Structure formats: structure tokens, C-alpha cells
């Protein structure tokens, strides 16, 4: 036989909680209101308001009467006042009226009004009590409305806060989990790439030996086959190197060897390294750098950035066109594309731009080109190869230098990729 | 939008101090509270987070009566400058009659100023407040720090826009009253043009400013050298 569920004390909702009289009326409002009553001719000679704790307000016009000693009433009198209903009684030559005060549906206190017992002709003896009760009632009604509203707001904020805290904790756990997974993925990619490179080195090395005739003379057809193996092997090696580099960047394993260096030499080296592919694609590369202060960079990494960008530009440029590399002093952050009333930012960096006259990138895809593995043309029939890692590596390397990178493009006209690197301040000073 | 109670002859203006995080909006209000405090008896309502930065908003209520018996209430708000409090900024801006944009004068803060100014324009538009209808003044705060825009540059920036521009060091009160005075002045003129307050209540722009000046006391000298500081 199943037992009945245990009763759990119900948590009172904000709207159902009971306020104390002191929560609802400010002491100064109360005295202002009741003191004015005591000043009335033929008005009450003493007024007091009690709540569960005791006397909240006491005032009297007759010194040395029971009414000037409300606070000193014995505890049983206070208890009686707490539980009493509306009543009237007399002590000595004074008459007393008691009125129960409510806030909402709850009894919050008792108002006691004292008057002289002598009834005056034409004056309702209870009129002053009713006026006092009505005034305190008004104060209570206003106070109760404010109190309930604030309680509800407070409860709503607390409940939202609890929900948010709970959700945040969940999200933090999820983020932590994802971070671990991401690190695992990067480590896995790193290990696999490394393991793939080792056998590939043999494939490339032995192909080269075969072509050079070390294992005996090859006929033309055999040479062509081996050359294809060598070319594809080198492409695969380049791809694996990119994946390895990307995974290292993602786990933050890349250290920069920052030095103040002239930009020209780095760009020159990058362009030289791409001379062959530029010739093969019949695309020329022009650099216009001008006279610039040295930059604070890791030469090898910056060369990699320029090489990736220029390599990409060559890949997407039609034969017979030119890829241009330019540089200028600029603020380190991407330009603010709204009103700049407060002036331009200081030129604390060098902005390098690689511009091609290729197919261009649609605007809606511009911001995504720096994501890893993102392909503008992801169709299976796409014309240009690659893993979609080049620009992601560029972004990570530029950001590691404290710079910014962004793209501008017009479909059919061409694409410009801009990035910034900091000026070596100490060097110029 | 300005709240006009014709029956009780009351006009309530809402003025908002806007700007990037840590530019000195709350400091401006604290200084004004110090200036007005004794006369208005108003309390500065402020809700700070642990690190002394504004979480919701600050509110400084001021009230005074003009010669024509019109009761003027000014409600001065600040918004939290941090980027994440965008929703609060939008809500506080609802129904604003005037905005004082508190910019950080340091050159390194140019981007934050520009971004916050663009944010102000967007939030006003979201609240259906026309940029041309609302009074906006700009304060270049922190003029005592290193690496700031020069006075010439500030003048050049001032010449670019149509908003009145003031220089300030809010921490020691310099320029705070001037900015507030300018804001109240511009706001009243815009409202006068739109609602004809003079015709409705018989209160002139001069009378409004006279009452305000009587409560602000003498303004600090324009020359930041500090002469006549009352020392």
C-alpha cells in the first residue's frame, strides 16, 4: 500500500506573503497623519497604533493619562489588542475605541483612539475614530500596493536570477566539456598529421630518387607517373602541414619570436617563395610598400601570413592579371564604418593589403572566409582546391600579433584582404 | 518625451547622461548632486556593482518652481556604459528630452567614443526619437589626463557637428555645471519650439534659465588655471 505523500510546507508566493505594519507605513508618514488629528478641537485626546511586536505609534494631548503611557501597557493588554475585534470601552473618565487595521486581507494592527467620555451634543462620539481609522487605512492601502509591487518585482528578479544562475552553471559545464573536446580534437589532429607526414616523406623522397634515376633509368611514361606521385605527395604534405599548424594555433602552442624588423624584407621573401606558382598561373605580383617604420613581428610567422594571402590571390586571379601588395600607416583595428565624430584613431600599426582581380566573394560570405575549413565555393565541382585553412591560419597568426584582419570584395571585380601588425614603438622612439 | 501636466501646472523633463564605459557619467551626476543637494533635498539614487560601476542607472531628481507658478521637474539619468548593458541603455533612453554625451578625451578612447555615439543614435532611433528633435550636448571629460585630444582638436571636432561641446574634469567638478546648464538650455529651446511652453504656461526661456542659474550658483571659470575657484 502506497503511503500518502508527505505534506511539504508550501512556499508562500510573493503575492501571498504577509507584510508587517512596519513594512507598509513609514513612521514619519504615520506621525504626520495622526498628530494632525490630535490637534483637532473636539478630536481624540490620544491615538495609538499597535502591531504584533507592540506599539508602533503613540500620541496624547493629555499628559499623565493612561494614553501617554501606551508603551507601558502590560503584555496581556497588548495581546488583547492584537486579537481584539472593533470594540469600545471606558476607563476612568476616558472612552476608548479599537479598530482593527487590515492590509489586503491580513490583519496587521489595531488602532486605539481615546477621547473624553463626555459626549457633546450633535457630535458622533465615534466620528474621530472613524476618521483616524480611515486615514491609517489609506496609508496602509497605498503602502500595501507599493509593498506588493516591490515584492513581486523582487520575486521575479530572484526567480530570473536563479534560472540564470542555473543556466549559467549548465553552460559553463557544457563549455568546459566542449573545450576539452576541442583540445582533444586539436591534439588528435596534431598527432595524426605528424604520423601522416612520416610515411609521406618516404613517398616523396623515393619518388625524387626514382626521377633522378638513382634506381635505374625510367622511360618517359614511368617518369610521368612518378612525377604525378611526387606532385600529389607534395600537395598532400602541404595540406597536412596546414592542418598541423592550425591545430597548434588552436591549442595556443605557437610562440612568437617578436622582433623589430623592416616589413619590406619579409614581404620580399614571401613573394619570392611564390615566384614559381605566379609564373605557372601567368599572374604577376607587384609590391608598393613605401617608407615605413619597422614592425614588431615574428618574421617567420608574418612571412607565412603574406605567403598565404598572396598565394590565395594568385590562385583566384585570372591569367594575365596582377596581384598587388601595398602597405600604409593605420590604426590597429579594422576601420569603424559609422560616423567618426570623435576623430580618427591613432596610427599605431601598419596595414598591409593584398588585392587581387579575381572572382570576388559575395558580401554575405565575407565575414566567414576566416573560419577554419570554410569554402566560399563548397560545391563538389569547385575549380580551386585547398582545405579552407589558409585564411584561418592567417587570422590566428595576425591576432597573435595583436593585429586585426578583414576582407573587402566585389563579385567579378576582386578581393582585398587587409591585416594590421603593430609598429615597433621602442624602435622609433 | 516631456511630460506636461496642465491641471497641476507641472512639466517633467528627462535628461540622460550617455557615453562609453568609465567616461564619468555617474561622476557628473554626483557633482551635480553636490551642487544642488542642499537646495533641492533630492537624493541621488544609485545602484553600483561591486567594482563601483553603474549596473542599472543613476537618477537625480530636481524640482523648482518658476515665477509663473509652473513646477519644473528634472529627472537626470545615467546609463551603464558597458557594451553588455545595451538593453538597459535603450530602456533608460525612452522618452528622453535631452542627452549629454560624456566622451573620454584620451586618444586611446576614440574608438569607444565613436562606438558609443553610434550606439546612442541607434538607440534613439529604436525609441522613435528623432535626432533632430532631441537636445544633445557633448562633454569632453578627463581634460586633466595625459594623452588627450588637444583643445584645438576638440574645437575642430566641435565644428564638425552641430552639438554644443564642453570640456570638463568631472572628478573635481570642472565643467560639470556648464555641461548641465548647456543641456538644460538646449533642451528647453527644443521643447519650446515643439510645445510652445511660453504660450501655454507663460514661462520664458530666460525665466527657466534664471531659476536654474539661481540653483547652480556661479559657474567655474572657463580658464582651467583655477583662478577664482573660491579659494
XYZ file of C-alpha atoms in Angstrom:
660
model
C 0.000 0.000 0.000
C 1.470 3.254 -1.003
C 1.748 5.897 1.634
C 0.292 9.318 1.086
C 2.868 11.889 0.023
C 4.241 13.814 2.929
C 2.947 17.298 3.116
C 5.602 19.826 2.294
C 5.158 23.254 3.804
C 4.124 25.320 0.842
C 6.475 28.150 -0.023
C 4.437 31.309 0.009
C 4.420 33.108 -3.319
C 5.331 36.763 -3.413
C 1.724 37.788 -3.792
C 0.638 35.710 -0.786
C 3.190 36.840 1.754
C 2.067 38.895 4.724
C 3.573 42.264 5.388
C 4.045 43.711 8.840
C 2.667 47.117 9.614
C 6.192 48.465 9.788
C 6.840 47.276 6.215
C 3.845 49.211 4.984
C 3.855 52.617 6.655
C 6.804 54.890 7.224
C 6.993 56.184 10.799
C 7.147 59.831 9.708
C 4.068 59.483 7.462
C 2.203 57.929 10.366
C 3.088 60.615 12.881
C 2.312 63.406 10.399
C -1.102 61.924 9.793
C -2.075 61.101 13.390
C -0.599 64.212 15.009
C -2.872 66.363 12.851
C -5.850 64.505 14.343
C -4.721 65.257 17.872
C -4.727 68.970 17.080
C -8.436 68.999 16.109
C -10.858 70.711 18.505
C -13.156 68.098 19.997
C -10.873 65.488 18.452
C -9.327 62.499 20.132
C -7.080 63.031 23.140
C -4.902 60.027 22.450
C -4.115 57.769 19.493
C -2.006 54.632 19.349
C -1.277 52.009 16.753
C -0.166 48.516 17.708
C 1.206 45.665 15.657
C 2.309 42.151 16.648
C 5.514 43.470 18.122
C 3.987 46.209 20.220
C 3.330 49.917 19.949
C 4.176 51.498 16.564
C 2.876 54.976 17.298
C 1.560 56.687 20.400
C 0.452 60.242 20.916
C -1.698 62.032 23.510
C -2.812 65.549 24.314
C -3.475 64.764 27.991
C -0.292 64.422 29.976
C -0.145 61.796 32.694
C -3.139 59.880 31.396
C -3.177 56.207 30.503
C -2.784 57.385 26.917
C 0.627 58.899 27.465
C 1.838 55.515 28.711
C 0.665 53.268 25.864
C 4.064 51.670 25.602
C 3.902 50.703 29.254
C 0.711 48.718 28.920
C 1.172 45.217 30.322
C 1.887 42.468 27.738
C -1.551 40.933 28.218
C -3.136 44.236 27.196
C -1.015 44.229 24.028
C -2.006 40.629 23.402
C -5.656 41.537 23.876
C -5.283 44.390 21.390
C -3.711 42.041 18.873
C -6.661 39.701 18.934
C -9.483 42.094 19.596
C -12.226 42.998 17.195
C -13.622 46.505 16.823
C -14.678 47.473 20.306
C -15.315 50.355 22.636
C -14.763 50.590 26.373
C -14.171 53.171 29.053
C -11.542 53.651 31.727
C -11.880 56.415 34.306
C -13.180 59.476 32.510
C -11.970 58.452 29.055
C -13.618 56.308 26.420
C -11.606 54.117 24.034
C -12.397 52.766 20.570
C -10.417 49.941 18.989
C -10.360 49.429 15.226
C -8.681 46.516 13.508
C -6.404 47.557 10.632
C -6.027 45.432 7.525
C -3.592 45.353 4.647
C -5.063 43.399 1.769
C -6.771 40.578 3.573
C -4.415 40.420 6.528
C -4.859 41.936 9.909
C -1.729 43.992 10.537
C -2.556 46.016 13.629
C -5.012 47.680 15.949
C -5.742 51.378 16.210
C -6.804 52.669 19.607
C -8.348 56.118 19.891
C -9.021 57.719 23.246
C -11.490 60.545 23.814
C -13.125 62.251 26.752
C -16.094 60.240 27.930
C -18.363 63.275 27.965
C -20.472 63.201 24.836
C -21.057 66.547 23.273
C -24.368 67.337 21.720
C -24.550 66.765 17.987
C -21.135 65.093 17.739
C -20.904 61.423 16.928
C -18.518 60.096 19.602
C -17.002 57.596 17.156
C -16.511 60.061 14.296
C -12.916 60.886 15.207
C -12.090 57.178 15.490
C -13.571 56.513 12.064
C -11.590 59.390 10.564
C -8.363 58.147 12.147
C -9.047 54.576 11.014
C -9.820 55.747 7.520
C -6.608 57.817 7.342
C -4.439 54.973 8.573
C -6.370 52.667 6.233
C -5.491 54.898 3.271
C -1.828 54.907 4.257
C -1.935 51.133 4.599
C -3.626 50.700 1.211
C -1.002 52.811 -0.531
C 1.811 51.143 1.385
C 0.435 47.714 0.651
C 0.216 48.416 -3.093
C 3.842 49.561 -3.141
C 4.966 46.657 -0.981
C 3.211 44.040 -3.073
C 4.589 45.523 -6.270
C 8.116 45.556 -4.929
C 7.730 42.011 -3.567
C 6.541 40.822 -6.952
C 9.395 42.569 -8.713
C 11.850 41.179 -6.230
C 10.439 37.679 -6.596
C 10.514 37.972 -10.375
C 14.146 39.140 -10.328
C 15.111 36.441 -7.850
C 13.437 33.753 -9.893
C 15.077 35.038 -13.088
C 18.364 35.243 -11.272
C 18.031 31.646 -10.031
C 17.115 30.441 -13.513
C 20.052 32.349 -14.999
C 22.479 31.050 -12.393
C 21.319 27.508 -13.078
C 21.555 28.008 -16.832
C 24.971 29.634 -16.495
C 26.242 26.698 -14.489
C 24.937 24.331 -17.169
C 26.510 26.415 -19.898
C 29.799 26.571 -18.059
C 29.833 22.793 -17.786
C 28.953 22.492 -21.479
C 31.648 24.985 -22.462
C 34.200 23.168 -20.334
C 33.239 19.895 -21.984
C 33.453 21.435 -25.464
C 36.796 22.972 -24.620
C 38.122 19.581 -23.593
C 36.732 18.021 -26.766
C 38.236 20.801 -28.855
C 41.602 20.292 -27.256
C 41.327 16.553 -27.806
C 40.465 17.192 -31.450
C 43.419 19.538 -31.880
C 45.766 17.086 -30.177
C 44.403 14.280 -32.318
C 44.840 16.337 -35.488
C 48.347 17.235 -34.408
C 49.310 13.631 -33.739
C 47.675 12.241 -36.870
C 49.206 14.951 -39.064
C 52.594 14.191 -37.624
C 52.141 10.452 -38.146
C 50.960 11.035 -41.732
C 53.953 13.170 -42.554
C 56.475 10.485 -41.689
C 55.399 7.920 -44.329
C 54.716 10.728 -46.794
C 58.319 11.862 -46.536
C 59.323 8.415 -47.771
C 56.839 8.572 -50.655
C 58.217 11.958 -51.731
C 61.845 11.048 -51.109
C 61.726 7.767 -53.067
C 59.760 9.404 -55.906
C 62.513 12.021 -56.213
C 65.176 9.277 -56.211
C 63.327 7.415 -58.973
C 63.044 10.583 -61.100
C 66.726 11.320 -60.618
C 67.471 7.798 -61.923
C 69.128 6.537 -58.746
C 67.194 3.267 -59.042
C 67.874 2.939 -62.761
C 66.785 4.767 -65.898
C 62.993 5.286 -66.265
C 61.208 5.566 -69.581
C 59.094 8.654 -70.350
C 55.826 7.070 -69.250
C 57.314 5.832 -65.966
C 58.820 9.308 -65.297
C 55.407 10.907 -65.846
C 53.744 8.502 -63.401
C 56.384 9.048 -60.737
C 56.227 12.830 -61.279
C 52.461 12.675 -60.612
C 53.120 10.706 -57.400
C 55.689 13.342 -56.368
C 53.379 16.315 -57.142
C 50.393 14.832 -55.330
C 52.628 13.822 -52.442
C 53.870 17.395 -52.091
C 50.308 18.760 -52.199
C 49.319 16.288 -49.520
C 52.340 17.292 -47.430
C 51.373 20.974 -47.717
C 47.831 20.177 -46.623
C 48.988 18.096 -43.661
C 51.387 20.874 -42.635
C 48.464 23.329 -42.654
C 46.324 21.052 -40.500
C 49.229 20.596 -38.097
C 49.830 24.346 -37.934
C 46.145 25.034 -37.404
C 45.909 22.547 -34.543
C 48.984 24.084 -32.926
C 47.476 27.570 -33.230
C 44.203 26.391 -31.725
C 45.814 24.931 -28.629
C 47.933 28.035 -28.291
C 51.116 26.088 -28.768
C 52.629 28.681 -31.076
C 55.185 31.013 -29.577
C 56.064 34.230 -31.317
C 59.629 35.424 -31.542
C 58.820 39.146 -31.686
C 61.457 41.475 -33.084
C 61.507 44.941 -34.599
C 62.002 44.254 -38.283
C 61.583 46.070 -41.592
C 58.425 44.899 -43.348
C 59.951 45.097 -46.845
C 62.298 42.145 -46.399
C 59.577 39.877 -45.049
C 57.203 40.688 -47.905
C 60.020 40.319 -50.432
C 60.861 36.823 -49.155
C 57.205 35.764 -49.211
C 56.759 36.963 -52.780
C 59.977 35.270 -53.905
C 58.773 31.968 -52.479
C 55.669 32.245 -54.677
C 57.510 33.240 -57.845
C 57.108 29.809 -59.408
C 53.367 29.466 -58.810
C 52.847 33.045 -60.039
C 54.689 32.204 -63.258
C 52.728 28.997 -63.691
C 49.465 30.922 -63.302
C 50.742 33.791 -65.520
C 49.943 36.254 -62.749
C 52.372 38.992 -61.784
C 52.896 40.171 -58.202
C 53.671 43.844 -57.516
C 54.645 45.305 -54.152
C 54.403 49.014 -53.259
C 55.363 49.410 -49.635
C 56.837 52.905 -49.437
C 58.925 54.048 -46.478
C 57.580 52.615 -43.252
C 58.750 52.227 -39.656
C 59.793 48.730 -38.527
C 57.120 46.356 -37.270
C 57.129 44.219 -34.116
C 56.610 40.733 -35.528
C 57.779 37.164 -35.725
C 59.438 37.211 -39.163
C 58.720 33.581 -39.999
C 55.041 33.802 -38.999
C 54.478 37.113 -40.796
C 56.095 35.702 -43.933
C 53.647 32.807 -43.652
C 50.734 35.259 -43.438
C 51.852 37.187 -46.517
C 52.622 33.972 -48.375
C 49.177 32.527 -47.623
C 47.412 35.704 -48.728
C 49.476 36.245 -51.885
C 49.262 32.507 -52.690
C 45.472 32.678 -52.382
C 45.314 35.813 -54.517
C 47.393 34.136 -57.243
C 45.131 31.090 -57.100
C 41.962 33.122 -57.664
C 43.370 35.597 -60.246
C 42.797 35.053 -63.949
C 45.920 34.711 -66.131
C 47.460 37.995 -67.222
C 46.345 39.964 -64.170
C 48.337 41.439 -61.295
C 48.242 40.831 -57.539
C 49.220 43.953 -55.580
C 50.688 44.117 -52.097
C 50.537 47.587 -50.515
C 51.187 48.905 -47.006
C 50.393 52.085 -45.085
C 50.312 53.507 -41.576
C 46.900 52.878 -39.980
C 45.094 52.233 -36.677
C 45.481 48.657 -35.475
C 41.751 47.927 -35.520
C 39.537 47.450 -38.539
C 38.113 50.884 -39.552
C 34.889 51.913 -37.798
C 32.345 52.035 -40.594
C 29.948 54.512 -38.962
C 30.198 58.210 -38.090
C 33.551 59.099 -36.511
C 32.682 62.403 -34.864
C 35.307 61.903 -32.177
C 38.098 61.768 -34.722
C 40.215 59.076 -36.235
C 42.116 56.540 -34.213
C 45.866 56.946 -33.874
C 48.072 55.242 -36.486
C 49.803 52.723 -34.255
C 50.143 49.947 -36.821
C 50.910 49.126 -40.415
C 48.095 47.898 -42.593
C 49.109 45.502 -45.354
C 46.691 44.924 -48.202
C 46.772 42.083 -50.723
C 44.496 42.855 -53.659
C 43.534 40.552 -56.497
C 41.290 40.955 -59.526
C 39.718 37.534 -59.181
C 36.165 36.260 -58.972
C 35.396 38.084 -55.705
C 33.430 36.934 -52.651
C 29.719 37.623 -52.087
C 29.164 40.099 -49.191
C 27.238 37.624 -47.032
C 30.204 35.253 -47.088
C 32.902 37.844 -46.398
C 32.903 37.503 -42.629
C 33.064 33.711 -42.804
C 36.124 33.343 -45.024
C 38.383 33.377 -41.969
C 36.661 30.358 -40.398
C 38.586 27.077 -40.491
C 37.556 24.719 -43.311
C 35.171 27.324 -44.770
C 34.969 27.304 -48.568
C 33.292 30.098 -50.493
C 32.649 27.586 -53.248
C 31.917 24.337 -51.444
C 30.428 22.585 -54.474
C 31.925 19.225 -55.476
C 32.768 20.702 -58.872
C 34.719 23.663 -57.499
C 37.551 24.905 -59.608
C 40.055 25.746 -56.859
C 41.473 23.235 -54.418
C 42.533 23.630 -50.784
C 41.308 22.669 -47.330
C 39.978 26.111 -46.409
C 42.631 26.579 -43.742
C 44.859 29.285 -45.246
C 42.813 32.319 -44.145
C 42.050 30.772 -40.770
C 45.778 30.375 -40.142
C 46.288 33.973 -41.297
C 43.646 35.193 -38.831
C 45.157 33.268 -35.926
C 48.675 34.455 -36.673
C 47.632 38.100 -37.125
C 45.559 38.045 -33.924
C 48.511 36.506 -32.069
C 50.473 39.628 -33.073
C 47.666 41.840 -31.692
C 46.516 42.857 -35.168
C 43.201 42.680 -36.980
C 42.284 41.120 -40.325
C 39.306 41.727 -42.605
C 38.233 41.345 -46.214
C 36.581 43.588 -48.770
C 35.317 42.255 -52.030
C 33.166 42.841 -55.050
C 31.986 39.882 -57.064
C 33.594 39.904 -60.516
C 35.953 42.751 -59.602
C 38.272 41.310 -56.997
C 39.088 40.890 -53.333
C 41.272 42.849 -50.908
C 42.431 41.266 -47.689
C 43.755 43.742 -45.120
C 45.651 42.966 -41.951
C 47.475 45.051 -39.393
C 50.605 44.481 -37.341
C 51.904 46.778 -34.607
C 54.697 49.275 -35.172
C 57.795 48.626 -33.075
C 57.292 51.681 -30.835
C 60.556 51.447 -28.891
C 62.481 51.272 -32.131
C 61.148 54.531 -33.494
C 61.380 56.416 -30.219
C 9.040 62.686 -24.093
C 8.354 65.739 -21.953
C 5.511 65.107 -19.518
C 3.192 68.081 -19.254
C 0.511 68.122 -16.559
C -1.612 71.110 -17.451
C -4.012 70.696 -14.498
C -1.243 70.829 -11.924
C 0.974 73.104 -13.998
C 3.883 70.697 -13.989
C 6.477 69.976 -16.638
C 8.803 66.980 -16.279
C 11.959 66.857 -18.381
C 14.054 63.726 -18.764
C 17.770 64.285 -19.316
C 20.098 61.355 -19.917
C 23.880 61.199 -19.471
C 25.200 58.819 -22.127
C 28.684 57.695 -23.154
C 31.214 54.877 -23.152
C 32.054 52.841 -20.052
C 34.061 54.694 -17.401
C 33.820 58.068 -19.140
C 32.456 59.775 -15.988
C 28.671 59.883 -16.351
C 27.959 58.983 -12.730
C 30.682 61.384 -11.579
C 28.879 64.191 -13.432
C 25.659 63.362 -11.592
C 27.436 63.118 -8.248
C 28.926 66.563 -8.766
C 25.542 67.979 -9.741
C 24.021 66.373 -6.680
C 26.673 68.105 -4.614
C 25.851 71.427 -6.296
C 22.089 71.092 -5.994
C 21.854 68.857 -2.958
C 21.303 71.439 -0.267
C 18.671 73.300 -2.244
C 16.559 70.508 -3.605
C 16.924 67.951 -0.854
C 16.881 65.358 -3.624
C 18.664 62.096 -3.256
C 20.884 60.596 -5.887
C 19.517 57.129 -6.476
C 22.417 54.983 -7.499
C 22.941 51.264 -7.857
C 26.558 50.287 -8.123
C 28.063 46.904 -8.716
C 30.955 45.653 -6.647
C 33.575 47.424 -8.716
C 31.807 50.793 -8.491
C 30.391 50.710 -11.965
C 26.787 51.551 -12.767
C 24.610 48.464 -13.049
C 21.184 49.833 -13.915
C 21.196 53.611 -13.877
C 21.558 56.589 -11.569
C 18.719 59.005 -11.079
C 18.954 62.546 -9.751
C 15.547 64.214 -9.382
C 15.411 68.032 -9.173
C 12.394 70.273 -8.828
C 11.806 74.005 -8.733
C 9.060 76.495 -9.485
C 9.241 79.365 -11.970
C 7.876 82.861 -11.484
C 4.710 81.959 -13.378
C 3.961 79.243 -10.839
C 4.997 76.410 -13.126
C 6.535 73.451 -11.332
C 9.555 72.127 -13.245
C 10.795 68.639 -12.539
C 14.085 67.491 -13.993
C 14.934 63.808 -13.938
C 18.613 63.197 -14.636
C 19.576 59.656 -15.554
C 22.814 57.924 -16.425
C 23.053 54.743 -18.431
C 25.504 51.906 -17.803
C 28.268 52.319 -20.386
C 29.406 48.710 -20.634
C 28.663 47.180 -24.005
C 26.668 44.298 -22.493
C 24.041 46.576 -20.979
C 22.619 47.593 -24.363
C 19.030 46.766 -23.374
C 19.191 48.899 -20.214
C 20.551 51.831 -22.217
C 17.691 51.570 -24.678
C 15.097 51.468 -21.873
C 16.604 54.421 -19.988
C 16.613 56.473 -23.210
C 12.865 56.017 -23.696
C 11.174 59.391 -23.656
C 14.392 61.359 -23.174
C 14.228 65.087 -23.922
C 17.945 65.768 -23.809
C 21.186 63.810 -23.857
C 24.619 64.808 -22.561
C 27.196 62.629 -24.279
C 30.169 62.241 -21.945
C 33.253 61.406 -24.006
C 36.641 60.346 -22.669
C 39.206 62.843 -24.030
C 42.030 60.312 -24.265
C 43.071 59.498 -27.843
C 43.133 55.800 -26.986
C 39.402 56.029 -26.221
C 38.495 57.408 -29.681
C 37.073 54.090 -30.790
C 34.927 53.695 -27.640
C 33.583 57.243 -28.078
C 32.716 56.659 -31.719
C 31.101 53.309 -30.954
C 29.060 54.697 -28.052
C 27.939 57.688 -30.136
C 26.761 55.341 -32.896
C 25.023 53.254 -30.204
C 23.244 56.395 -28.943
C 21.985 57.214 -32.428
C 20.754 53.647 -32.916
C 19.001 53.510 -29.532
C 17.294 56.856 -30.105
C 16.069 55.629 -33.477
C 14.836 52.393 -31.829
C 12.870 54.533 -29.369
C 11.401 56.560 -32.252
C 13.213 59.693 -31.102
C 14.257 61.898 -33.989
C 17.888 63.027 -33.746
C 16.839 66.495 -34.896
C 14.126 66.788 -32.236
C 16.255 65.871 -29.224
C 18.754 68.139 -27.484
C 22.288 66.723 -27.476
C 25.386 68.268 -25.921
C 28.857 66.741 -25.801
C 31.298 66.876 -22.919
C 34.990 66.060 -23.377
C 35.757 64.783 -19.900
C 39.090 63.942 -18.226
C 40.865 67.027 -19.621
C 43.467 66.675 -16.853
C 44.864 63.360 -18.114
C 47.862 62.598 -20.329
C 47.419 61.589 -23.983
C 44.232 63.549 -24.598
C 42.980 65.311 -27.715
C 44.294 68.881 -27.733
C 41.969 71.856 -27.279
C 42.402 72.650 -30.965
C 41.339 69.140 -31.872
C 38.322 69.378 -29.580
C 37.388 72.656 -31.286
C 37.786 71.018 -34.682
C 35.505 68.152 -33.614
C 33.027 70.670 -32.196
C 32.992 72.491 -35.519
C 32.184 69.242 -37.360
C 28.903 68.670 -35.551
C 26.077 70.983 -34.548
C 26.019 69.872 -30.875
C 27.406 72.262 -28.214
C 30.720 70.940 -26.863
C 32.084 71.393 -23.310
C 35.385 70.472 -21.656
C 35.402 69.016 -18.162
C 37.266 67.368 -15.338
C 34.212 65.841 -13.683
C 36.218 64.385 -10.813
C 36.901 67.851 -9.402
C 33.685 69.345 -10.768
C 35.168 71.475 -13.532
C 32.796 71.884 -16.496
C 30.025 69.778 -14.931
C 27.652 72.661 -14.219
C 28.410 74.228 -17.624
C 27.543 70.987 -19.404
C 24.336 70.597 -17.409
C 23.402 74.225 -17.990
C 24.025 73.797 -21.714
C 21.956 70.639 -21.771
C 19.028 72.229 -19.925
C 19.277 75.318 -22.152
C 19.267 73.353 -25.423
C 16.517 71.035 -24.171
C 14.242 73.909 -23.174
C 14.737 75.614 -26.527
C 13.866 72.435 -28.418
C 10.785 71.864 -26.248
C 9.708 75.488 -26.527
C 9.833 75.193 -30.292
C 7.841 71.986 -30.242
C 5.285 72.520 -27.484
C 5.103 76.314 -27.066
C 5.718 76.258 -23.300
C 5.830 80.031 -23.172
C 2.379 80.366 -24.678
C 0.899 77.537 -22.589
C 2.381 78.439 -19.220
C 3.752 81.929 -19.630
C 7.234 80.734 -18.769
C 10.002 82.160 -20.879
C 13.302 80.528 -21.692
C 15.039 83.307 -19.745
C 12.925 82.626 -16.643
C 13.689 78.901 -16.816
C 17.418 79.584 -17.080
C 17.272 82.216 -14.331
C 15.733 79.709 -11.917
C 18.282 77.100 -12.892
C 21.209 79.521 -12.526
C 19.975 80.580 -9.093
C 20.328 76.957 -8.019
C 23.590 76.238 -9.839
C 25.447 79.174 -8.354
C 28.379 80.830 -10.125
C 29.908 78.645 -12.812
C 33.576 77.689 -12.648
C 35.789 79.896 -14.822
C 36.330 78.842 -18.402
C 40.066 79.149 -17.866
C 41.175 75.830 -16.336
C 44.013 77.527 -14.446
C 41.735 77.604 -11.422
C 41.689 81.339 -10.668
C 38.597 82.417 -8.839
C 37.918 78.931 -7.570
C 36.608 80.413 -4.373
C 39.813 79.593 -2.528
